[in-house]
Amino acid sequence: MDHEAAQLEKQHVHDVYESTAPYFGDLQSKAWPRVRQFLQEQKPGSLIADIGCGAGKYLKVNSQVYALGCDYCGPLVEIARSRGCEVMVCDNLHLPFRDQGLDAIISIGVIHHFSTKQRRIRAIKEMARVLVPGGQLMIYVWAMEQKNRHFEKQDVLVPWNRALCSRLLSDPSQPGRKPCAHPERSHPYHPPCSVCSCSVCFKEQGHSQRSHSMDYEPLTAGTCCADISKEGEEENGFSNMLGKSFRSWFFSRSLDESTLRKQIERVRPLKNTEGWANSTVSIQPSRHSSLDLGRHQEPLSTREQSLDEDVFVEASQKQLEWPRAPAARKHLRGDQQGEVRRNGDGNFLEGANTSENSMNEDDVEEGHPSASKTLRRISALDSTDSNSEETIPVEEQQPGILDSRAFMRYYHVFREGELYGLLKEHVAELHVLSSGNDHGNWCVIAEKKDNCD
Amino acid sequence: MKPLPHNLPSPHVRGVGPRGFPLRLQATEVRINPVEFNPDFVARMIPKVEWAALLEAADTLHLVEVPKGPIEGYEHDEKFLRQMHHVLLEVDVLEGTLQCPESGRLFPISRGIPNMLLSDEETET
């Protein structure tokens, strides 16, 4: 099983990043504020590793620490190296460091690429092994619960279409590079407007002055492109263009547990995407609210460097606490998993902007009811029953929805509390300090206990 | 790849003793990159230095003027700090290998990037 899991990851993680790395080289993408903060809080002279550094976005955040980047993907590591970062190619499961050698580690958008629970645990334990006692580990993984998007299952394949990206890159009307980052923004909120089926609708609601508002603010479901405010002209043009081009790309395929297991065990190289038609992969129709063209987050990962991690850092000092994600909780319809500890009291706060928090809430409040309606509506239309999805052969889908050139990336999206639970139950050497939700990611900061390992 | 001794990876090859640290560095191409001297930063790195490994790497790289160990009051000794600054931060191995002293397994360094990936056989559980 482990070998097969590795094969799945090779095909739908490693090979994809390797092939798509050249397209990410040019794109500048900024760091998630909360991750930046974690790095900046480390003591000067610390030895920090970014396990899954991608093209090295976080490696230069803090010049007072010695940062090492590690990634499985050679081409991405080369990009980081060309930026002057100290990097190496290695495997998260076999870190080439001695025990207790590192002062801090970040793992941003990496663990969700491991296809079995056991491998995810191993990855975390391996990072714990190389931490000094008292050293901290920050982990970000893509959340299953998204405000305006719905993952049917936890194991999904997400397409990435390089042709689209190239088209965007060459479009002269584009406002610089930022637009190209949009399609790759894996998770946060790019809900397709359920009314007009536009892939991306931005309703800025006055959030544009916030650092990453454009990218990550939850959109009120049901708004149309027409509602885009004038504040962000760039985004206007971009989203209009996106609306035309991207519609067909916003879907993700779900693998239910049995399917995933079959797929893992099959270990069959798929020459082209038609191969999927023969497998029992559940395919979500394009109108489904999955807007995943890239990796989560940001940062991301072993991979992490990709178009999706474009964060606008105009106001990077704001929002230093975990934003509560009440919408996500509501989505779970009362499934409040109490074990996720919130840091809502703002331990990380330094002059937190409370008005932003209230804006956040307003968003949520406003967005929630329609979001629910949207989900329900989509469900009715698109028949999310997994059986029917599995029977949709690839060929019968509308043209344009499936591009044989699209790369499919595997993700295990995490449920609320899952990451926390994983550490608590399986990684005794780590003590969880805080956990929360940040822009559609579940995040945890943990500390290596003394006298362990 | 900079030869920060604690940076020197330990191969995670199964069957190789407890963490076979440190690896032996061999270099066929080395570059010296000027890096702005930050005495505070260097001073903070000193406690982390594994001196035996550092000296071995320095020897391999034919570096001269490498302190043999921390000296009394090093935090304020500019000469000492500058020497450490040079060896820790300005030396860059572009091509070479890292070798596990126990198994002999070689890891390549190319274009400044060490590749520490293990083969499937080496990672078999």
Coordinates of C-alpha atoms in Angstrom, one line a residue:
Chain A
M1 CA 0.0 0.0 0.0
D2 CA 2.8 2.4 0.8
H3 CA 4.5 1.7 -2.4
E4 CA 1.3 2.3 -4.3
A5 CA 0.7 5.5 -2.4
A6 CA 4.1 6.6 -3.4
Q7 CA 3.3 5.9 -7.0
L8 CA 0.1 7.9 -6.8
E9 CA 2.0 10.8 -5.3
K10 CA 4.7 10.5 -8.0
Q11 CA 2.2 10.7 -10.7
H12 CA -0.1 13.3 -9.2
V13 CA 2.1 15.4 -7.1
H14 CA 5.8 15.1 -8.0
D15 CA 5.5 14.8 -11.8
V16 CA 3.0 17.6 -12.0
Y17 CA 5.1 20.0 -10.0
E18 CA 8.1 19.1 -12.0
S19 CA 6.3 19.7 -15.2
T20 CA 4.6 22.9 -14.2
A21 CA 7.6 24.4 -12.4
P22 CA 8.8 26.4 -15.4
Y23 CA 5.6 28.3 -15.4
F24 CA 5.9 29.4 -11.9
G25 CA 9.4 30.8 -12.2
D26 CA 8.4 34.3 -13.2
L27 CA 5.5 34.8 -11.0
Q28 CA 6.1 36.6 -7.9
S29 CA 4.1 35.6 -5.0
K30 CA 4.1 36.8 -1.6
A31 CA 4.0 35.1 1.7
W32 CA 1.0 34.4 3.8
P33 CA 1.1 37.0 6.6
R34 CA 0.6 34.5 9.3
V35 CA 3.5 32.4 8.1
R36 CA 5.6 35.5 7.7
Q37 CA 4.8 36.4 11.3
F38 CA 5.8 33.0 12.5
L39 CA 9.1 33.3 10.7
Q40 CA 9.8 36.8 12.0
E41 CA 9.1 35.7 15.5
Q42 CA 11.9 33.2 15.5
K43 CA 15.0 34.1 17.4
P44 CA 17.8 35.7 15.4
G45 CA 20.4 33.1 14.5
S46 CA 17.9 30.3 14.4
L47 CA 18.2 27.5 11.9
I48 CA 14.9 27.2 10.1
A49 CA 13.8 24.8 7.5
D50 CA 10.9 25.2 5.0
I51 CA 10.1 21.6 4.2
G52 CA 8.3 21.8 0.9
C53 CA 9.7 25.2 0.1
G54 CA 8.8 25.2 -3.6
A55 CA 10.5 28.1 -5.3
G56 CA 11.5 29.6 -1.9
K57 CA 9.0 32.1 -1.2
Y58 CA 9.5 32.1 2.6
L59 CA 13.2 31.7 2.7
K60 CA 14.0 35.3 2.7
V61 CA 11.3 36.6 4.9
N62 CA 13.6 36.9 7.9
S63 CA 17.2 37.9 7.3
Q64 CA 18.1 37.3 10.9
V65 CA 17.7 33.5 10.7
Y66 CA 19.4 30.9 8.6
A67 CA 16.8 29.5 6.4
L68 CA 17.1 26.2 4.5
G69 CA 14.7 25.2 1.8
C70 CA 13.9 21.6 1.0
D71 CA 11.7 20.3 -1.7
Y72 CA 11.2 17.1 -3.6
C73 CA 10.8 19.0 -6.9
G74 CA 14.2 19.7 -8.5
P75 CA 13.0 22.4 -10.9
L76 CA 11.3 24.4 -8.1
V77 CA 14.4 24.1 -5.9
E78 CA 16.5 25.4 -8.8
I79 CA 14.3 28.5 -9.0
A80 CA 14.8 29.1 -5.3
R81 CA 18.5 28.6 -5.7
S82 CA 18.6 31.1 -8.5
R83 CA 17.1 33.6 -6.0
G84 CA 20.0 33.0 -3.7
C85 CA 18.4 30.7 -1.3
E86 CA 20.1 27.8 0.4
V87 CA 18.2 24.7 -0.7
M88 CA 18.3 21.0 -1.3
V89 CA 16.3 18.3 -2.9
C90 CA 14.9 15.8 -0.5
D91 CA 12.0 13.8 0.7
N92 CA 9.8 14.9 3.6
L93 CA 9.6 11.3 4.7
H94 CA 13.4 11.0 4.9
L95 CA 14.8 14.4 5.9
P96 CA 18.5 14.5 5.6
F97 CA 19.1 16.1 9.0
R98 CA 20.3 14.8 12.2
D99 CA 18.0 14.5 15.2
Q100 CA 17.3 17.8 16.9
G101 CA 19.2 20.0 14.6
L102 CA 16.6 22.6 13.6
D103 CA 15.1 25.4 15.6
A104 CA 11.9 25.7 13.6
I105 CA 10.2 24.3 10.6
I106 CA 7.4 25.4 8.4
S107 CA 5.3 23.0 6.3
I108 CA 3.0 25.1 4.2
G109 CA 0.7 23.2 1.9
V110 CA 2.7 20.0 1.9
I111 CA 1.1 17.4 4.1
H112 CA -2.0 17.5 2.1
H113 CA -0.2 15.9 -0.8
F114 CA 0.4 12.6 1.0
S115 CA -2.2 10.1 0.0
T116 CA -2.5 8.0 3.1
K117 CA -3.0 8.9 6.7
Q118 CA 0.1 6.9 7.7
R119 CA 2.3 8.8 5.3
R120 CA 1.0 12.1 6.6
I121 CA 1.8 11.0 10.1
R122 CA 5.2 9.9 9.1
A123 CA 5.9 13.2 7.5
I124 CA 5.0 15.1 10.6
K125 CA 7.0 12.7 12.8
E126 CA 10.0 13.1 10.6
M127 CA 9.8 16.9 11.0
A128 CA 9.4 16.5 14.7
R129 CA 12.5 14.3 14.8
V130 CA 14.8 17.0 13.4
L131 CA 13.5 19.7 15.7
V132 CA 15.3 20.7 18.9
P133 CA 13.2 20.4 22.0
G134 CA 11.3 23.6 22.3
G135 CA 11.5 24.1 18.6
Q136 CA 8.3 24.9 16.7
L137 CA 6.6 23.5 13.7
M138 CA 4.0 25.3 11.7
I139 CA 1.8 23.3 9.4
Y140 CA -0.7 24.6 6.8
V141 CA -3.0 22.2 5.0
W142 CA -5.9 22.8 2.6
A143 CA -9.2 22.7 4.4
M144 CA -12.1 20.7 3.1
E145 CA -14.5 23.3 4.5
Q146 CA -14.4 26.3 2.3
K147 CA -16.8 29.2 2.5
N148 CA -17.9 29.3 -1.1
R149 CA -16.7 26.0 -2.4
H150 CA -17.6 22.5 -1.7
F151 CA -15.4 19.5 -1.7
E152 CA -17.4 16.4 -2.0
K153 CA -14.7 14.2 -0.7
Q154 CA -11.4 14.6 1.1
D155 CA -9.3 13.0 -1.6
V156 CA -9.4 15.0 -4.7
L157 CA -7.6 15.6 -8.0
V158 CA -7.4 19.1 -9.0
P159 CA -6.5 20.1 -12.6
W160 CA -4.0 22.6 -13.6
N161 CA -4.1 23.8 -17.1
R162 CA -0.9 25.3 -18.3
A163 CA -2.4 26.4 -21.6
L164 CA -4.6 28.7 -19.7
C165 CA -1.8 30.0 -17.7
S166 CA 0.3 30.7 -20.8
R167 CA -2.6 32.4 -22.4
L168 CA -3.0 34.7 -19.4
L169 CA 0.7 35.4 -19.3
S170 CA 0.7 36.6 -22.8
D171 CA -2.5 38.6 -22.7
P172 CA -1.4 42.2 -23.0
S173 CA -4.5 43.5 -21.4
Q174 CA -3.5 41.8 -18.2
P175 CA -2.4 44.0 -15.4
G176 CA 0.9 42.6 -14.9
R177 CA 1.5 39.3 -13.3
K178 CA -1.0 39.2 -10.7
P179 CA -3.8 37.9 -12.7
C180 CA -2.0 34.8 -13.6
A181 CA -1.9 34.0 -10.0
H182 CA -5.6 33.9 -9.7
P183 CA -6.3 30.6 -11.3
E184 CA -3.7 28.9 -9.3
R185 CA -5.0 30.2 -6.0
S186 CA -6.0 27.0 -4.9
H187 CA -8.1 27.3 -2.2
P188 CA -9.3 30.2 -1.0
Y189 CA -12.3 31.7 -2.3
H190 CA -12.9 31.6 -5.9
P191 CA -16.4 30.4 -6.0
P192 CA -18.0 30.2 -9.3
C193 CA -20.9 32.4 -9.3
S194 CA -23.8 30.1 -9.3
V195 CA -26.1 32.6 -11.0
C196 CA -24.1 33.3 -14.1
S197 CA -21.6 30.5 -14.0
C198 CA -18.8 32.9 -14.2
S199 CA -15.8 31.2 -12.8
V200 CA -14.6 34.0 -10.7
C201 CA -16.6 36.8 -9.4
F202 CA -15.1 39.4 -7.2
K203 CA -17.3 41.4 -5.0
E204 CA -14.9 43.5 -3.2
Q205 CA -17.2 44.9 -0.5
G206 CA -14.6 47.4 0.5
H207 CA -12.1 44.8 1.4
S208 CA -9.7 45.7 -1.3
Q209 CA -7.6 47.7 1.0
R210 CA -6.9 44.7 3.1
S211 CA -3.8 42.8 2.3
H212 CA -5.1 39.7 0.7
S213 CA -8.7 40.6 0.3
M214 CA -8.8 40.3 -3.3
D215 CA -7.7 36.9 -3.3
Y216 CA -9.0 35.4 -0.3
E217 CA -12.0 37.2 0.9
P218 CA -15.1 35.1 0.8
L219 CA -17.3 36.1 -2.0
T220 CA -20.9 36.4 -1.4
A221 CA -22.4 33.7 -3.4
G222 CA -24.8 34.8 -6.0
T223 CA -23.1 38.0 -6.9
C224 CA -22.3 38.5 -10.5
C225 CA -19.4 39.9 -12.3
A226 CA -21.4 43.1 -12.8
D227 CA -21.1 43.8 -9.1
I228 CA -17.4 44.2 -9.2
S229 CA -16.5 47.4 -7.6
K230 CA -14.4 49.9 -9.3
E231 CA -11.7 49.8 -6.7
G232 CA -9.7 47.1 -8.3
E233 CA -9.6 47.8 -12.0
E234 CA -7.1 45.2 -12.5
E235 CA -9.2 42.6 -11.0
N236 CA -12.1 43.8 -13.1
G237 CA -10.4 43.2 -16.3
F238 CA -8.9 40.0 -15.1
S239 CA -12.1 38.5 -13.8
N240 CA -13.9 39.4 -16.9
M241 CA -11.4 37.6 -18.9
L242 CA -11.4 34.8 -16.4
G243 CA -15.1 34.5 -16.6
K244 CA -14.8 33.8 -20.3
S245 CA -11.9 31.4 -20.2
F246 CA -12.0 29.7 -16.9
R247 CA -15.5 28.4 -16.6
S248 CA -14.7 25.0 -17.6
W249 CA -11.7 24.5 -15.5
F250 CA -13.1 24.9 -12.1
F251 CA -13.9 21.5 -11.0
S252 CA -12.1 18.9 -9.0
R253 CA -12.4 15.2 -9.1
S254 CA -13.1 13.4 -5.9
L255 CA -11.8 10.1 -4.9
D256 CA -13.8 8.4 -2.3
E257 CA -12.0 6.1 0.0
S258 CA -12.5 2.9 -1.9
T259 CA -11.7 4.6 -5.2
L260 CA -8.5 6.1 -3.7
R261 CA -7.5 2.7 -2.4
K262 CA -8.2 1.1 -5.8
Q263 CA -6.3 3.8 -7.5
I264 CA -3.4 3.5 -5.1
E265 CA -3.3 -0.2 -5.5
R266 CA -3.7 -0.2 -9.2
V267 CA -0.4 1.5 -9.8
R268 CA -1.2 1.9 -13.4
P269 CA 0.5 4.6 -15.3
L270 CA -2.2 6.7 -17.0
K271 CA -1.1 7.9 -20.4
N272 CA -3.8 10.4 -20.7
T273 CA -6.7 11.6 -18.9
E274 CA -9.0 9.3 -20.8
G275 CA -7.7 6.7 -18.5
W276 CA -9.8 8.1 -15.7
A277 CA -12.9 7.3 -17.5
N278 CA -12.2 3.7 -16.9
S279 CA -11.7 4.1 -13.2
T280 CA -14.3 4.9 -10.6
V281 CA -13.2 8.4 -10.0
S282 CA -16.0 10.7 -9.1
I283 CA -16.0 13.6 -11.3
Q284 CA -17.7 16.8 -10.3
P285 CA -19.4 18.6 -13.1
S286 CA -17.9 22.0 -13.9
R287 CA -20.7 24.0 -12.4
H288 CA -19.9 22.5 -9.1
S289 CA -18.4 25.0 -6.8
S290 CA -14.9 23.7 -6.8
L291 CA -12.6 26.3 -8.0
D292 CA -9.3 24.6 -7.7
L293 CA -6.8 25.2 -10.2
G294 CA -3.8 25.0 -8.0
R295 CA -2.5 24.2 -4.8
H296 CA -3.7 25.5 -1.8
Q297 CA -2.4 28.4 -0.4
E298 CA -0.2 29.6 -0.4
P299 CA 2.5 28.7 0.2
L300 CA 3.2 26.6 -0.5
S301 CA 4.9 23.2 -0.8
T302 CA 6.8 21.1 -1.0
R303 CA 5.4 22.6 -3.4
E304 CA 4.5 25.5 -2.7
Q305 CA 5.5 27.9 -4.9
S306 CA 2.8 28.4 -7.4
L307 CA 0.5 30.9 -8.9
D308 CA -2.1 30.4 -6.3
E309 CA 0.0 31.9 -3.6
D310 CA -0.3 35.5 -4.6
V311 CA -1.0 37.5 -1.5
F312 CA -1.2 41.2 -1.8
V313 CA 0.8 42.5 1.0
E314 CA -0.3 46.1 1.1
A315 CA -1.4 45.8 4.7
S316 CA 0.7 43.0 5.9
Q317 CA 0.6 43.9 9.5
K318 CA -3.1 43.4 9.8
Q319 CA -4.9 40.3 10.7
L320 CA -2.3 38.6 12.8
E321 CA -4.6 36.3 14.6
W322 CA -6.3 33.3 13.3
P323 CA -9.4 34.5 11.7
R324 CA -12.3 32.6 13.0
A325 CA -14.0 30.7 10.3
P326 CA -17.6 30.7 11.4
A327 CA -18.8 30.1 7.9
A328 CA -16.8 27.0 7.7
R329 CA -18.3 25.9 10.9
K330 CA -21.7 26.7 9.7
H331 CA -21.1 24.8 6.7
L332 CA -20.6 21.8 8.8
R333 CA -24.0 22.5 10.0
G334 CA -23.4 22.3 13.6
D335 CA -20.6 19.8 13.4
Q336 CA -18.6 21.8 15.8
Q337 CA -15.6 19.9 16.6
G338 CA -14.6 21.3 19.8
E339 CA -11.2 19.9 19.8
V340 CA -9.9 22.5 17.5
R341 CA -8.6 25.1 19.7
R342 CA -9.1 28.6 18.6
N343 CA -6.7 31.3 19.2
G344 CA -9.4 33.8 19.0
D345 CA -8.2 35.7 21.9
G346 CA -5.5 36.8 19.8
N347 CA -2.3 35.5 21.3
F348 CA -0.7 36.3 18.1
L349 CA -2.2 39.7 17.9
E350 CA -0.1 42.7 17.9
G351 CA -2.4 45.5 17.4
A352 CA -4.9 43.5 15.7
N353 CA -7.3 45.4 13.7
T354 CA -10.6 44.7 15.2
S355 CA -12.5 46.4 12.5
E356 CA -11.1 43.9 10.2
N357 CA -12.4 41.2 12.3
S358 CA -15.8 42.6 12.3
M359 CA -15.6 43.0 8.6
N360 CA -14.7 39.4 8.5
E361 CA -17.7 38.5 10.4
D362 CA -19.9 40.7 8.3
D363 CA -18.7 38.9 5.4
V364 CA -19.4 35.7 6.9
E365 CA -22.8 36.6 8.1
E366 CA -23.6 38.0 4.8
G367 CA -22.2 35.3 2.9
H368 CA -23.4 32.4 4.8
P369 CA -27.1 32.3 4.0
S370 CA -26.5 32.7 0.3
A371 CA -23.7 30.3 0.4
S372 CA -25.9 27.7 1.9
K373 CA -28.5 28.4 -0.7
T374 CA -26.0 28.2 -3.4
L375 CA -24.8 24.9 -2.2
R376 CA -28.2 23.6 -2.1
R377 CA -29.0 24.8 -5.5
I378 CA -26.0 23.4 -7.0
S379 CA -26.7 20.1 -5.3
A380 CA -30.1 20.0 -6.8
L381 CA -28.9 20.8 -10.2
D382 CA -25.8 18.8 -10.4
S383 CA -26.7 15.7 -8.6
T384 CA -23.8 15.3 -6.3
D385 CA -24.6 11.7 -5.7
S386 CA -21.3 9.9 -6.1
N387 CA -22.8 7.1 -8.0
S388 CA -24.0 9.2 -10.7
E389 CA -20.8 11.1 -10.8
E390 CA -18.8 8.0 -11.2
T391 CA -20.8 7.0 -14.2
I392 CA -20.0 10.1 -16.1
P393 CA -17.4 9.0 -18.6
V394 CA -14.9 11.6 -19.4
E395 CA -15.8 11.6 -23.1
E396 CA -19.3 12.6 -22.5
Q397 CA -18.5 15.7 -20.7
Q398 CA -18.9 19.0 -22.5
P399 CA -15.9 19.9 -24.7
G400 CA -13.5 22.2 -23.0
I401 CA -14.2 20.8 -19.5
L402 CA -11.5 18.3 -19.7
D403 CA -8.3 19.1 -21.3
S404 CA -6.1 16.3 -21.9
R405 CA -3.2 18.5 -21.3
A406 CA -4.4 19.3 -17.8
F407 CA -2.3 18.1 -15.0
M408 CA -4.2 16.6 -12.1
R409 CA -2.8 17.2 -8.6
Y410 CA -3.7 15.1 -5.7
Y411 CA -4.8 16.6 -2.5
H412 CA -6.2 15.2 0.7
V413 CA -8.2 18.1 2.0
F414 CA -8.5 18.2 5.8
R415 CA -11.6 18.4 7.8
E416 CA -11.8 20.8 10.8
G417 CA -10.0 19.2 13.7
E418 CA -8.3 16.5 11.6
L419 CA -4.8 18.0 11.6
Y420 CA -5.0 18.8 15.2
G421 CA -6.3 15.3 15.9
L422 CA -3.5 13.7 13.9
L423 CA -0.9 15.4 16.0
K424 CA -2.6 14.8 19.2
E425 CA -3.1 11.1 18.7
H426 CA -0.1 10.1 16.7
V427 CA 2.7 12.5 17.3
A428 CA 3.3 12.4 21.0
E429 CA 6.6 14.2 20.7
L430 CA 4.8 17.4 19.6
H431 CA 2.6 19.6 21.8
V432 CA 0.1 21.7 19.9
L433 CA 0.3 25.3 20.8
S434 CA -2.4 26.7 18.6
S435 CA -4.6 25.8 15.7
G436 CA -7.0 27.7 13.5
N437 CA -8.1 28.5 10.1
D438 CA -6.3 30.9 7.8
H439 CA -7.7 31.6 4.4
G440 CA -9.1 28.2 3.8
N441 CA -6.3 26.3 5.4
W442 CA -6.2 24.5 8.7
C443 CA -3.1 25.5 10.5
V444 CA -1.3 24.2 13.5
I445 CA 1.7 25.4 15.5
A446 CA 3.3 22.8 17.6
E447 CA 6.3 22.5 19.8
K448 CA 8.8 19.7 20.2
K449 CA 8.6 18.4 23.7
D450 CA 11.6 18.0 25.9
N451 CA 13.1 14.6 26.5
C452 CA 11.6 13.1 23.4
D453 CA 12.7 11.0 20.5
Chain B
M1 CA 25.6 24.5 -0.8
K2 CA 27.2 26.1 2.2
P3 CA 29.1 24.0 4.6
L4 CA 27.4 25.0 7.7
P5 CA 28.2 22.0 9.7
H6 CA 24.9 21.6 11.3
N7 CA 23.6 22.0 7.9
L8 CA 25.5 19.0 6.8
P9 CA 22.8 16.5 6.2
S10 CA 22.7 13.1 7.7
P11 CA 21.7 10.4 5.3
H12 CA 18.6 8.6 6.2
V13 CA 19.5 5.4 4.7
R14 CA 18.1 2.4 6.4
G15 CA 20.6 0.1 8.0
V16 CA 23.0 2.8 8.4
G17 CA 23.8 3.3 12.0
P18 CA 22.3 6.0 14.1
R19 CA 22.0 8.9 11.7
G20 CA 25.5 8.7 10.2
F21 CA 26.1 12.4 10.7
P22 CA 28.0 14.1 9.4
L23 CA 28.5 13.4 5.8
R24 CA 31.9 13.9 4.1
L25 CA 32.0 16.7 1.8
Q26 CA 34.0 16.6 -1.4
A27 CA 34.0 19.5 -3.8
T28 CA 35.1 19.9 -7.4
E29 CA 33.8 23.4 -7.8
V30 CA 33.6 26.0 -5.2
R31 CA 32.7 29.6 -5.4
I32 CA 33.2 32.4 -2.9
N33 CA 30.2 34.7 -2.7
P34 CA 30.7 37.9 -0.8
V35 CA 28.0 38.2 1.8
E36 CA 27.5 41.3 3.9
F37 CA 29.0 40.8 7.3
N38 CA 26.6 40.8 10.1
P39 CA 28.5 40.2 13.3
D40 CA 25.4 39.6 15.5
F41 CA 24.1 37.0 13.1
V42 CA 27.5 35.2 12.9
A43 CA 27.8 35.3 16.7
R44 CA 24.5 33.6 17.1
M45 CA 25.5 30.8 14.8
I46 CA 28.6 30.0 16.7
P47 CA 27.0 27.9 19.4
K48 CA 25.4 25.8 16.8
V49 CA 28.6 24.9 15.0
E50 CA 29.8 21.3 15.1
W51 CA 33.4 22.1 15.1
A52 CA 34.8 18.7 14.1
A53 CA 32.6 18.7 11.1
L54 CA 33.4 22.3 10.2
L55 CA 37.1 21.7 10.4
E56 CA 36.9 18.6 8.3
A57 CA 34.9 20.5 5.6
A58 CA 37.3 23.4 5.8
D59 CA 40.2 21.1 5.3
T60 CA 38.5 19.5 2.3
L61 CA 37.8 22.8 0.8
H62 CA 41.3 24.0 1.5
L63 CA 40.1 26.9 3.5
V64 CA 42.6 28.7 5.5
E65 CA 42.2 30.8 8.5
V66 CA 39.5 28.8 10.0
P67 CA 39.2 29.1 13.8
K68 CA 39.7 25.8 15.5
G69 CA 37.0 26.5 18.0
P70 CA 35.2 29.2 19.7
I71 CA 37.5 31.5 21.6
E72 CA 36.9 33.4 24.8
G73 CA 34.8 36.5 24.1
Y74 CA 34.2 35.6 20.5
E75 CA 31.1 37.7 20.4
H76 CA 33.2 40.8 20.3
D77 CA 36.1 39.5 18.4
E78 CA 35.7 40.9 15.0
K79 CA 38.6 39.0 13.4
F80 CA 37.2 35.7 14.7
L81 CA 33.7 36.6 13.6
R82 CA 34.9 37.6 10.1
Q83 CA 36.7 34.4 9.7
M84 CA 33.7 32.4 10.7
H85 CA 31.5 34.6 8.5
H86 CA 33.6 33.7 5.6
V87 CA 33.7 29.9 6.1
L88 CA 30.0 29.6 7.1
L89 CA 28.4 32.0 4.7
E90 CA 30.6 32.9 1.8
V91 CA 31.8 29.5 0.7
D92 CA 29.5 27.8 -1.8
V93 CA 30.0 24.3 -3.1
L94 CA 28.7 24.2 -6.6
E95 CA 29.7 20.8 -7.6
G96 CA 30.7 17.9 -5.4
T97 CA 29.4 15.1 -3.3
L98 CA 28.4 14.3 0.2
Q99 CA 29.3 10.9 1.3
C100 CA 28.0 8.8 4.1
P101 CA 30.9 7.7 6.2
E102 CA 29.3 4.4 7.1
S103 CA 27.7 3.2 3.9
G104 CA 29.8 5.1 1.4
R105 CA 26.6 6.2 -0.3
L106 CA 27.2 9.3 -2.3
F107 CA 24.8 12.2 -2.7
P108 CA 25.5 14.6 -5.5
I109 CA 25.8 18.3 -5.3
S110 CA 25.1 20.0 -8.6
R111 CA 24.6 23.6 -9.4
G112 CA 24.9 24.2 -5.7
I113 CA 22.0 22.0 -4.8
P114 CA 22.5 18.7 -2.9
N115 CA 20.2 15.9 -3.9
M116 CA 19.4 13.9 -0.9
L117 CA 16.7 11.7 -2.3
L118 CA 17.0 8.0 -1.6
S119 CA 16.2 5.3 -4.0
D120 CA 13.2 3.1 -3.5
E121 CA 15.3 0.3 -2.3
E122 CA 16.9 2.5 0.3
T123 CA 13.6 3.5 1.7
E124 CA 11.9 0.2 1.8
T125 CA 10.1 -0.3 5.0

